């Protein structure tokens, strides 16, 4: 199976991210889950944004780059919400990435997409951070750039619905997401 770089949300490196990594490892993948903050995780989204502001976006991206530096070129880039954005930002520097797995957020500049790049997106519907018109525009641009794109929307849950420790959690949508993500990652 493949190597995966799994990047946390704005909350920080929480138990849900580590549990997701364990789920991926149980499926045979090697998974790296760097702490992009170097600080204890937040318990609220507001505190998470305060951590991001304290650490700084450039530092977060630099820490993600450092975590990816020794990984194979074909590593799958994956992330939760803010981490999806960071994974998408790394794509420009890692053109041989095996795939891009985006949980709870669109990411990746179409200019960084190589033809045939497998990309899978999972979003709440609606999602307060990714309005439908922006998702539609992103989807058109990624497809036009040649991405092999699959988009899954989950009606009803909140933004970070795969995390059982936040109010957004939806266990049914989370299990459907993980079943689809594991099938997407099989053989990569």
Short mmCIF file of C-alpha atoms in Angstrom, two decimals, residues 14-183:
data_model
loop_
_atom_site.label_atom_id
_atom_site.label_comp_id
_atom_site.label_asym_id
_atom_site.label_seq_id
_atom_site.Cartn_x
_atom_site.Cartn_y
_atom_site.Cartn_z
CA UNK A 14 -6.31 15.91 17.82
CA UNK A 15 -7.27 12.33 18.73
CA UNK A 16 -9.56 12.17 15.67
CA UNK A 17 -6.58 12.71 13.35
CA UNK A 18 -4.56 10.03 15.12
CA UNK A 19 -7.55 7.64 14.95
CA UNK A 20 -7.88 8.35 11.22
CA UNK A 21 -4.19 7.57 10.79
CA UNK A 22 -4.68 4.29 12.68
CA UNK A 23 -7.62 3.43 10.40
CA UNK A 24 -5.44 4.07 7.35
CA UNK A 25 -2.58 2.01 8.83
CA UNK A 26 -4.99 -0.86 9.48
CA UNK A 27 -5.73 -0.78 5.73
CA UNK A 28 -2.01 -1.23 5.05
CA UNK A 29 -0.84 2.35 4.50
CA UNK A 30 2.12 4.10 6.07
CA UNK A 31 0.91 7.37 7.56
CA UNK A 32 2.72 10.46 8.83
CA UNK A 33 0.72 12.93 10.96
CA UNK A 34 2.88 15.94 11.74
CA UNK A 35 1.98 18.50 14.38
CA UNK A 36 1.89 21.70 12.33
CA UNK A 37 1.48 23.86 15.44
CA UNK A 38 3.88 22.37 17.97
CA UNK A 39 1.31 23.32 20.61
CA UNK A 40 -1.53 21.49 22.34
CA UNK A 41 -4.63 21.14 20.17
CA UNK A 42 -7.58 23.48 20.55
CA UNK A 43 -10.95 22.47 21.93
CA UNK A 44 -12.98 25.00 19.90
CA UNK A 45 -12.74 26.24 16.34
CA UNK A 46 -12.21 29.78 17.62
CA UNK A 47 -9.25 28.62 19.70
CA UNK A 48 -7.97 26.73 16.65
CA UNK A 49 -7.96 29.89 14.55
CA UNK A 50 -6.17 31.66 17.41
CA UNK A 51 -3.50 28.92 17.34
CA UNK A 52 -3.15 29.30 13.58
CA UNK A 53 -2.72 33.05 13.98
CA UNK A 54 -0.16 32.54 16.76
CA UNK A 55 1.91 30.00 14.80
CA UNK A 56 1.41 31.66 11.41
CA UNK A 57 0.39 30.22 8.06
CA UNK A 58 3.95 30.33 6.70
CA UNK A 59 5.24 28.30 9.65
CA UNK A 60 2.42 25.77 9.23
CA UNK A 61 3.32 25.33 5.56
CA UNK A 62 7.04 25.12 6.37
CA UNK A 63 6.35 22.39 8.94
CA UNK A 64 4.28 20.46 6.41
CA UNK A 65 7.11 20.76 3.88
CA UNK A 66 9.58 19.48 6.47
CA UNK A 67 7.32 16.51 7.25
CA UNK A 68 7.07 15.69 3.54
CA UNK A 69 10.76 16.17 2.76
CA UNK A 70 11.85 12.59 3.43
CA UNK A 71 8.69 10.93 2.10
CA UNK A 72 8.56 9.31 -1.33
CA UNK A 73 7.60 11.57 -4.23
CA UNK A 74 4.48 9.43 -4.76
CA UNK A 75 3.12 10.12 -1.27
CA UNK A 76 -0.63 10.75 -1.05
CA UNK A 77 -1.30 14.25 0.24
CA UNK A 78 -4.31 14.32 2.56
CA UNK A 79 -5.80 16.69 5.07
CA UNK A 80 -8.72 17.76 7.18
CA UNK A 81 -10.15 21.25 6.46
CA UNK A 82 -7.16 23.58 6.94
CA UNK A 83 -4.93 20.54 6.47
CA UNK A 84 -6.61 19.92 3.10
CA UNK A 85 -5.57 23.44 2.13
CA UNK A 86 -2.01 22.74 3.22
CA UNK A 87 -2.01 19.44 1.28
CA UNK A 88 -3.23 21.31 -1.78
CA UNK A 89 -0.49 23.90 -1.36
CA UNK A 90 2.14 21.14 -1.24
CA UNK A 91 0.89 19.70 -4.52
CA UNK A 92 2.71 22.37 -6.53
CA UNK A 93 5.98 21.23 -4.95
CA UNK A 94 5.22 17.51 -5.17
CA UNK A 95 3.97 16.92 -8.72
CA UNK A 96 4.45 13.14 -8.47
CA UNK A 97 1.99 12.83 -5.56
CA UNK A 98 -0.02 9.63 -5.93
CA UNK A 99 -3.28 11.38 -5.05
CA UNK A 100 -4.91 14.25 -3.18
CA UNK A 101 -7.47 13.33 -0.49
CA UNK A 102 -9.42 16.35 0.74
CA UNK A 103 -11.59 16.01 3.83
CA UNK A 104 -13.75 19.01 4.68
CA UNK A 105 -12.21 21.51 2.28
CA UNK A 106 -11.37 22.22 -1.33
CA UNK A 107 -7.71 22.71 -2.14
CA UNK A 108 -5.12 22.48 -4.83
CA UNK A 109 -4.44 25.01 -7.54
CA UNK A 110 -5.48 23.75 -10.98
CA UNK A 111 -2.07 24.85 -12.30
CA UNK A 112 -0.46 22.24 -10.00
CA UNK A 113 -2.61 19.36 -11.24
CA UNK A 114 -1.03 16.86 -13.58
CA UNK A 115 -3.38 15.12 -16.02
CA UNK A 116 -4.99 12.12 -14.39
CA UNK A 117 -4.14 13.10 -10.80
CA UNK A 118 -6.63 11.26 -8.57
CA UNK A 119 -8.41 13.77 -6.30
CA UNK A 120 -11.21 12.94 -3.89
CA UNK A 121 -13.18 15.58 -1.96
CA UNK A 122 -15.58 15.02 0.95
CA UNK A 123 -17.70 17.96 2.12
CA UNK A 124 -20.70 18.69 4.29
CA UNK A 125 -23.68 20.00 2.33
CA UNK A 126 -23.98 22.85 2.96
CA UNK A 127 -20.55 23.73 4.31
CA UNK A 128 -20.04 27.09 5.96
CA UNK A 129 -16.43 27.31 4.78
CA UNK A 130 -16.97 26.10 1.20
CA UNK A 131 -20.05 27.71 -0.39
CA UNK A 132 -21.61 25.71 -3.22
CA UNK A 133 -20.74 28.25 -5.95
CA UNK A 134 -17.06 28.18 -4.90
CA UNK A 135 -17.06 24.37 -4.84
CA UNK A 136 -18.63 24.30 -8.31
CA UNK A 137 -16.01 26.73 -9.65
CA UNK A 138 -13.17 24.73 -8.04
CA UNK A 139 -14.60 21.48 -9.44
CA UNK A 140 -14.78 22.91 -12.99
CA UNK A 141 -11.22 24.25 -12.76
CA UNK A 142 -9.76 21.02 -11.37
CA UNK A 143 -11.53 18.92 -14.00
CA UNK A 144 -10.40 21.27 -16.78
CA UNK A 145 -6.83 20.92 -15.47
CA UNK A 146 -7.07 17.16 -15.91
CA UNK A 147 -7.73 15.93 -12.37
CA UNK A 148 -9.51 12.60 -12.02
CA UNK A 149 -11.92 14.16 -9.54
CA UNK A 150 -14.57 12.63 -7.31
CA UNK A 151 -16.68 14.92 -5.12
CA UNK A 152 -18.90 13.62 -2.33
CA UNK A 153 -21.36 15.87 -0.49
CA UNK A 154 -23.02 14.82 2.76
CA UNK A 155 -26.35 16.56 3.46
CA UNK A 156 -26.92 17.60 7.03
CA UNK A 157 -23.70 17.28 9.03
CA UNK A 158 -21.51 20.14 10.15
CA UNK A 159 -18.19 21.08 8.58
CA UNK A 160 -15.81 18.75 10.45
CA UNK A 161 -18.26 15.83 10.62
CA UNK A 162 -15.62 13.05 10.79
CA UNK A 163 -14.30 14.26 14.17
CA UNK A 164 -16.28 12.58 16.99
CA UNK A 165 -15.12 15.19 19.49
CA UNK A 166 -16.75 18.22 17.87
CA UNK A 167 -20.42 19.23 17.59
CA UNK A 168 -20.29 18.79 13.79
CA UNK A 169 -19.83 15.02 14.09
CA UNK A 170 -22.10 12.77 12.05
CA UNK A 171 -21.23 9.08 12.49
CA UNK A 172 -23.14 7.91 9.40
CA UNK A 173 -21.54 10.48 7.10
CA UNK A 174 -18.15 9.80 8.69
CA UNK A 175 -18.37 6.06 8.02
CA UNK A 176 -19.49 6.66 4.42
CA UNK A 177 -16.54 9.04 3.99
CA UNK A 178 -14.03 6.53 5.35
CA UNK A 179 -15.41 3.70 3.21
CA UNK A 180 -15.05 5.85 0.09
CA UNK A 181 -11.63 7.18 1.10
CA UNK A 182 -10.26 3.70 1.82
CA UNK A 183 -11.51 2.44 -1.55
#
